[in-house]
mmCIF file of C-alpha atoms in Angstrom:
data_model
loop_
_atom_site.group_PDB
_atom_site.id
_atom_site.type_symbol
_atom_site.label_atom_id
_atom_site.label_comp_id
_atom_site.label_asym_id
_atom_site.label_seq_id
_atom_site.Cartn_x
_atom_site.Cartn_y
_atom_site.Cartn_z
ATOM 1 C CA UNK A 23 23.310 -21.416 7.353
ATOM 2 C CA UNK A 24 24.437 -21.075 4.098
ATOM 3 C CA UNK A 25 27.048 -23.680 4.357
ATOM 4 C CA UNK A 26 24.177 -26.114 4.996
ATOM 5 C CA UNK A 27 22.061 -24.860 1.986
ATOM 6 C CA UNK A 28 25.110 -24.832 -0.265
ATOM 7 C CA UNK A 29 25.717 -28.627 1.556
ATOM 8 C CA UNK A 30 22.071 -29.660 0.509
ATOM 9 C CA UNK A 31 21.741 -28.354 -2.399
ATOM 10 C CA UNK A 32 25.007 -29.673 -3.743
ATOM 11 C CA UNK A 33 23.782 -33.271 -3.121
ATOM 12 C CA UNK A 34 20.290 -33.707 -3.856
ATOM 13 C CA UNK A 35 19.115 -30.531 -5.928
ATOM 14 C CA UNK A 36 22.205 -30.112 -8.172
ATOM 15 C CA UNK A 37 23.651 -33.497 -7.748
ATOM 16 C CA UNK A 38 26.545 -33.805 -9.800
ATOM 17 C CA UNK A 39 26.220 -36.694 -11.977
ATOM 18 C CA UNK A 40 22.208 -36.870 -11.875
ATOM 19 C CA UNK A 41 21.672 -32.916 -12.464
ATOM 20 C CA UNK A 42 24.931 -31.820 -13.958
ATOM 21 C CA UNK A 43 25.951 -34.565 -15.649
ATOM 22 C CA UNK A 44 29.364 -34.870 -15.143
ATOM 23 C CA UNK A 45 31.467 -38.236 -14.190
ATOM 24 C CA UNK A 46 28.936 -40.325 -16.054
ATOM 25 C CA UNK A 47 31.860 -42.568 -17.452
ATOM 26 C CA UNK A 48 32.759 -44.024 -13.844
ATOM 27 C CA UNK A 49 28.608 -43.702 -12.895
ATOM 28 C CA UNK A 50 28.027 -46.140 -15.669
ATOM 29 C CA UNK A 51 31.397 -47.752 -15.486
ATOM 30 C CA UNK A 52 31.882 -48.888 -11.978
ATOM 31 C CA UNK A 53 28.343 -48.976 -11.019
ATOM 32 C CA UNK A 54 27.891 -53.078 -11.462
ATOM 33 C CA UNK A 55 28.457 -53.938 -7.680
ATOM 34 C CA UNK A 56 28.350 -51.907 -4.362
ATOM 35 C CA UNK A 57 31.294 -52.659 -3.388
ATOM 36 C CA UNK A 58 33.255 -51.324 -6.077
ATOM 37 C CA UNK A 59 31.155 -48.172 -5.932
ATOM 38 C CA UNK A 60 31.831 -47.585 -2.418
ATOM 39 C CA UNK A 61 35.847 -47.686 -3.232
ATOM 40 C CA UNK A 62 35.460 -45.384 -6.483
ATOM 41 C CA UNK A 63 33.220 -43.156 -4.287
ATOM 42 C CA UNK A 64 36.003 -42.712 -1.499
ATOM 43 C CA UNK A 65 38.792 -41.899 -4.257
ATOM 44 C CA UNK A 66 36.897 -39.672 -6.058
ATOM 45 C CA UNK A 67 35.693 -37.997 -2.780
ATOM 46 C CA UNK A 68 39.455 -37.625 -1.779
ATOM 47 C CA UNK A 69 40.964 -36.227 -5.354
ATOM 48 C CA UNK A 70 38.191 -33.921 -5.205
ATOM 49 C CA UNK A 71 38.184 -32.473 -2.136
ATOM 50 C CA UNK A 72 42.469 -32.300 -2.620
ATOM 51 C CA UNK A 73 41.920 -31.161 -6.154
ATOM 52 C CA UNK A 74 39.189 -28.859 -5.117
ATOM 53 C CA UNK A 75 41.508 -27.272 -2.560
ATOM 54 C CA UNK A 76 44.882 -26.539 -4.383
ATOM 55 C CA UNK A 77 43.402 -25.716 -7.360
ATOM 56 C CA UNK A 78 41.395 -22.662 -5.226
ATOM 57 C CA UNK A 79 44.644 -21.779 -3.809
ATOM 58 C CA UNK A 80 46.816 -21.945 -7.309
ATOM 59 C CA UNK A 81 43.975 -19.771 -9.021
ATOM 60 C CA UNK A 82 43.700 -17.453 -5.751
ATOM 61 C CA UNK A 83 47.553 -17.075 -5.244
ATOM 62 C CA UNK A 84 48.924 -17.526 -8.472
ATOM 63 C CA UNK A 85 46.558 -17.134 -11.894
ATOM 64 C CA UNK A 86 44.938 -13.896 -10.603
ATOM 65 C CA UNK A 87 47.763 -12.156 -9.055
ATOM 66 C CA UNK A 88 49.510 -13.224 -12.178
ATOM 67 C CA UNK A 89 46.890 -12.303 -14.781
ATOM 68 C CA UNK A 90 47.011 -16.078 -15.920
ATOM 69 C CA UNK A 91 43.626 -16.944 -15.844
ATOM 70 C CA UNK A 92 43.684 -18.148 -19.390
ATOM 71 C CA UNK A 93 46.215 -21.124 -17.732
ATOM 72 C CA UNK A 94 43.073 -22.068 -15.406
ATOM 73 C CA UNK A 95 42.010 -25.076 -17.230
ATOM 74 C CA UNK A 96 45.031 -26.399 -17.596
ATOM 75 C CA UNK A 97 46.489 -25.818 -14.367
ATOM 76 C CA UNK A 98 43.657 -27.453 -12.859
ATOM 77 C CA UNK A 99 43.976 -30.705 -14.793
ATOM 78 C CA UNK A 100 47.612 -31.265 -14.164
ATOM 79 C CA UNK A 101 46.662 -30.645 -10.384
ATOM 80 C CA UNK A 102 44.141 -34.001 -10.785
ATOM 81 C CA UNK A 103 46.120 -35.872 -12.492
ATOM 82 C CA UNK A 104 49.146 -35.991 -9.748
ATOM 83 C CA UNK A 105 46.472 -36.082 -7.511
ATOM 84 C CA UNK A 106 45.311 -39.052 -8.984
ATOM 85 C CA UNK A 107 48.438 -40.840 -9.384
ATOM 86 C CA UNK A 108 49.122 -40.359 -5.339
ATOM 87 C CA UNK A 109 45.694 -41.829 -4.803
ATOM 88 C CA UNK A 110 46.500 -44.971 -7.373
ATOM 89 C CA UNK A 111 49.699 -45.331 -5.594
ATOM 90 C CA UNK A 112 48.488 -45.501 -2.033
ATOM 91 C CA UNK A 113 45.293 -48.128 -2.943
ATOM 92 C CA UNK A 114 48.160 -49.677 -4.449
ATOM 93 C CA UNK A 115 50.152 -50.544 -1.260
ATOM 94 C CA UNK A 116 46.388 -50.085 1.229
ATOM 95 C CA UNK A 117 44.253 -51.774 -0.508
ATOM 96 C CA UNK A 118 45.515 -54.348 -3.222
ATOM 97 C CA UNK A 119 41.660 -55.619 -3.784
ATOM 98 C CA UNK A 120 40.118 -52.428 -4.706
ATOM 99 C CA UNK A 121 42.851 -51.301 -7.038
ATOM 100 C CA UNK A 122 42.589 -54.557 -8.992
ATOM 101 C CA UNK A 123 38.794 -54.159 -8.773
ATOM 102 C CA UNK A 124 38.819 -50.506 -9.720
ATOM 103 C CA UNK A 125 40.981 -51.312 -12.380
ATOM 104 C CA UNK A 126 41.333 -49.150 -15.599
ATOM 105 C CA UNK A 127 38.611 -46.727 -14.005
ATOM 106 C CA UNK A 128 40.736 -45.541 -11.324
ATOM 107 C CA UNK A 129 43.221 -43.647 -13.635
ATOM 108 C CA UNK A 130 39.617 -42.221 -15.773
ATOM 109 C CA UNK A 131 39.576 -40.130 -12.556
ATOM 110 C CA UNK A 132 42.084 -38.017 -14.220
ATOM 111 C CA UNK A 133 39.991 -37.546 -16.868
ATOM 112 C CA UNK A 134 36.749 -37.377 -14.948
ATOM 113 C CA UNK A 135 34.624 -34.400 -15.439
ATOM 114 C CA UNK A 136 33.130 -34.240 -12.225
ATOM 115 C CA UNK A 137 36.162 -33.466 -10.049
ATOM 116 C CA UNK A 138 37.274 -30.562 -12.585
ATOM 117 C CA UNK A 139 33.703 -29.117 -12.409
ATOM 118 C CA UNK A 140 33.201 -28.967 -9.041
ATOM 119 C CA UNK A 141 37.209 -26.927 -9.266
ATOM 120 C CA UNK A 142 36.225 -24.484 -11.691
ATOM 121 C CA UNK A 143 32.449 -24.184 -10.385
ATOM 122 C CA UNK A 144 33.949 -23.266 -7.013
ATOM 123 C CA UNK A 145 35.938 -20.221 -9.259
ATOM 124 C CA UNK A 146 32.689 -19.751 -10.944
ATOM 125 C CA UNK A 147 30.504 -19.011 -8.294
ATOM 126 C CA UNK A 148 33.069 -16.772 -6.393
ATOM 127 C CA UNK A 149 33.212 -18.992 -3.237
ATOM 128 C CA UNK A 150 35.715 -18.392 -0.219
ATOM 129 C CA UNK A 151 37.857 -21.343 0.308
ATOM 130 C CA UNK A 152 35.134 -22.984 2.915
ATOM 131 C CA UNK A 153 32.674 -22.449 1.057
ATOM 132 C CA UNK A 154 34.529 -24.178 -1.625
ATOM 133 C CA UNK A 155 35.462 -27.434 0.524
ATOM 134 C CA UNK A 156 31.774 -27.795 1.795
ATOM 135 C CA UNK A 157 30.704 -27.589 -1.775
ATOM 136 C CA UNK A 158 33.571 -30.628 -2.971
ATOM 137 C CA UNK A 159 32.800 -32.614 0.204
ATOM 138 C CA UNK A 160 28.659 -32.515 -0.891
ATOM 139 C CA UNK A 161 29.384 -32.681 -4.419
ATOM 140 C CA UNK A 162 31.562 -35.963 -3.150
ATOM 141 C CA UNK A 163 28.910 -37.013 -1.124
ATOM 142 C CA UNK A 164 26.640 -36.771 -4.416
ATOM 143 C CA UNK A 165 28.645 -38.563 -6.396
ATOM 144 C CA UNK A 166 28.801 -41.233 -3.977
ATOM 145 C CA UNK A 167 25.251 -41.366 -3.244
ATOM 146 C CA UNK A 168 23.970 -41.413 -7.010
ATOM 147 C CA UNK A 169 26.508 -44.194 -7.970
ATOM 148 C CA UNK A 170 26.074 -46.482 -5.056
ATOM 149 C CA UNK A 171 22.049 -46.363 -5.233
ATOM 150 C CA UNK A 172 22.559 -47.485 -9.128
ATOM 151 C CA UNK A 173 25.130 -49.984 -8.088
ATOM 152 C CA UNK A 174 22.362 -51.317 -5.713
ATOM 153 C CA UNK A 175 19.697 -50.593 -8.701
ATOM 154 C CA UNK A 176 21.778 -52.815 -10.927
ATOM 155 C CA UNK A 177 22.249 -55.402 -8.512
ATOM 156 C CA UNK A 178 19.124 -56.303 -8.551
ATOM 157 C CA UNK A 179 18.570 -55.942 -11.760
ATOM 158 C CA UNK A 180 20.138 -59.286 -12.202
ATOM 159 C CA UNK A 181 17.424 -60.919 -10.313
ATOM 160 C CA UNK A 182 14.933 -59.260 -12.074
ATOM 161 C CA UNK A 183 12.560 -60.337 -15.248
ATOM 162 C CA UNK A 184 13.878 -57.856 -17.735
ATOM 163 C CA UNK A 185 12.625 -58.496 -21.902
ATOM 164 C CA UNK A 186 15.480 -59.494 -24.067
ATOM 165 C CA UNK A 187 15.738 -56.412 -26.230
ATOM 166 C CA UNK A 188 16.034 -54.551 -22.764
ATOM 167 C CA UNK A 189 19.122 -56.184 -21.176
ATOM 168 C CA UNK A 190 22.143 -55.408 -20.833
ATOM 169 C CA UNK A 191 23.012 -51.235 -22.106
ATOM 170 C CA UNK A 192 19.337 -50.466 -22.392
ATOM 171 C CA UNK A 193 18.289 -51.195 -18.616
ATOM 172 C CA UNK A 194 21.121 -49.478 -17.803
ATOM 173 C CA UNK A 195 20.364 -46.141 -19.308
ATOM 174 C CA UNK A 196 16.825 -46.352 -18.580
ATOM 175 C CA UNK A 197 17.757 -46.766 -14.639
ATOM 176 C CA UNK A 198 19.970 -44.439 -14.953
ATOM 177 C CA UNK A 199 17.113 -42.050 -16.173
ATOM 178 C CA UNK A 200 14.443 -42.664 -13.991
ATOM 179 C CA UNK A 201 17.084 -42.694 -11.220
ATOM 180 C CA UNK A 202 17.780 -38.810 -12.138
ATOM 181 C CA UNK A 203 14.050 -38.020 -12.361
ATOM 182 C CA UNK A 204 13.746 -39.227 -9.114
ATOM 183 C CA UNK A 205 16.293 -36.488 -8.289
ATOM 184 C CA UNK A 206 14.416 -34.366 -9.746
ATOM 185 C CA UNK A 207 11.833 -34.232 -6.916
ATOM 186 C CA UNK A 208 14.661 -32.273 -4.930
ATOM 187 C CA UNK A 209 14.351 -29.270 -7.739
ATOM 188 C CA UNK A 210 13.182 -25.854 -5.373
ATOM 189 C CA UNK A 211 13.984 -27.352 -2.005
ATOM 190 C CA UNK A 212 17.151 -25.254 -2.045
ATOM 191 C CA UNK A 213 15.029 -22.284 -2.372
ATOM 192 C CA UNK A 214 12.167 -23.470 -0.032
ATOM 193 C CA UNK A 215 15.001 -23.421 2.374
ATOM 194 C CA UNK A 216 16.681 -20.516 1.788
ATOM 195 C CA UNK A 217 12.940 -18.936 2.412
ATOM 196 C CA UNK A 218 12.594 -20.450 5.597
ATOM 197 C CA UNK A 219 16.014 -19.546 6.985
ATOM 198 C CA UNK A 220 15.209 -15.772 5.652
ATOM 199 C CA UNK A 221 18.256 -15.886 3.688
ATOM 200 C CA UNK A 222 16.242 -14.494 0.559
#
């Protein structure tokens, strides 16, 4: 049960980019069409649930035993960023489309907060190694689900009647806004559930 409240929580009540705010450079990036969000989602969802995993294991086996935690940070990124690289080589050769369409945001994935702060929250909150993956997969699942919902917002924006000293930045943020006080609604349903299952 407390994979599923971890699961839950880690997608609507803490969501990464709408709670935490972290990886708002590809949420406000990438976000124009659905399709493009859908492909950013899947290879951000795949470096973090990679990244999320060896980087457990290197500060598990290798920092701590070592008394190297100091190197965490670091470690972690270089893990990310050769993550990364694998993933831009393999949309490369898969899926020639989405890498063009992806274009200079699919190497920001290096330098996107989100997939190092779900690797050292996973440290931070002392989680076993499943505990860790179920956390990156619904942090993933977040991610994906906050930036294709403003992709679709923004789509139909377009179509939409929106005063002249509003357009183009300004609608943007102000979606983006209203989109995370919707999340907001979520706050306590962690707890509600945790109450329910008896797990306080």
């Amino acid at each position: 049960m407390e994979y599923l409240l971890i699961f839950i929580a880690a997608i609507f009540v803490n969501n990464i980019v709408l709670s935490q705010f972290l990886g708002i450079c590809p949420f406000l990036g990438v976000s124009q069409k659905v399709n493009t969000s859908l492909g950013m989602s899947a290879a951000v969802a795949f470096v973090m649930l990679l990244a999320t995993l060896v980087t457990w294991l290197i500060q598990m086996y290798v920092l701590n035993p070592l008394g190297l935690g100091f190197l965490q940070t670091l470690a972690f990124i270089l893990v990310i960023a050769a993550l990364v690289q694998m993933v831009e080589i393999i949309l490369k050769k898969v899926s020639p489309p989405l890498y063009q369409a992806l274009g200079v945001f699919l190497p920001l994935i290096t330098t996107n907060c989100a997939v190092l702060g779900v690797a050292i929250s996973v440290i931070q909150k002392d989680y076993n190694l499943l505990m860790s993956l179920d956390y990156a997969i619904a942090s993933a699942l977040g991610f994906g689900l906050a930036l294709i919902l403003f992709a679709g917002l923004r789509e139909q924006l377009e179509f939409a009647n929106v005063p002249k000293g509003l357009k183009g930045v300004s609608i943007t943020l102000i979606t983006a806004a209203l989109l995370s006080l919707a999340f907001m609604g979520f706050s306590g349903v962690d707890q509600g559930l945790k109450g329910v299952m008896g797990l306080e």
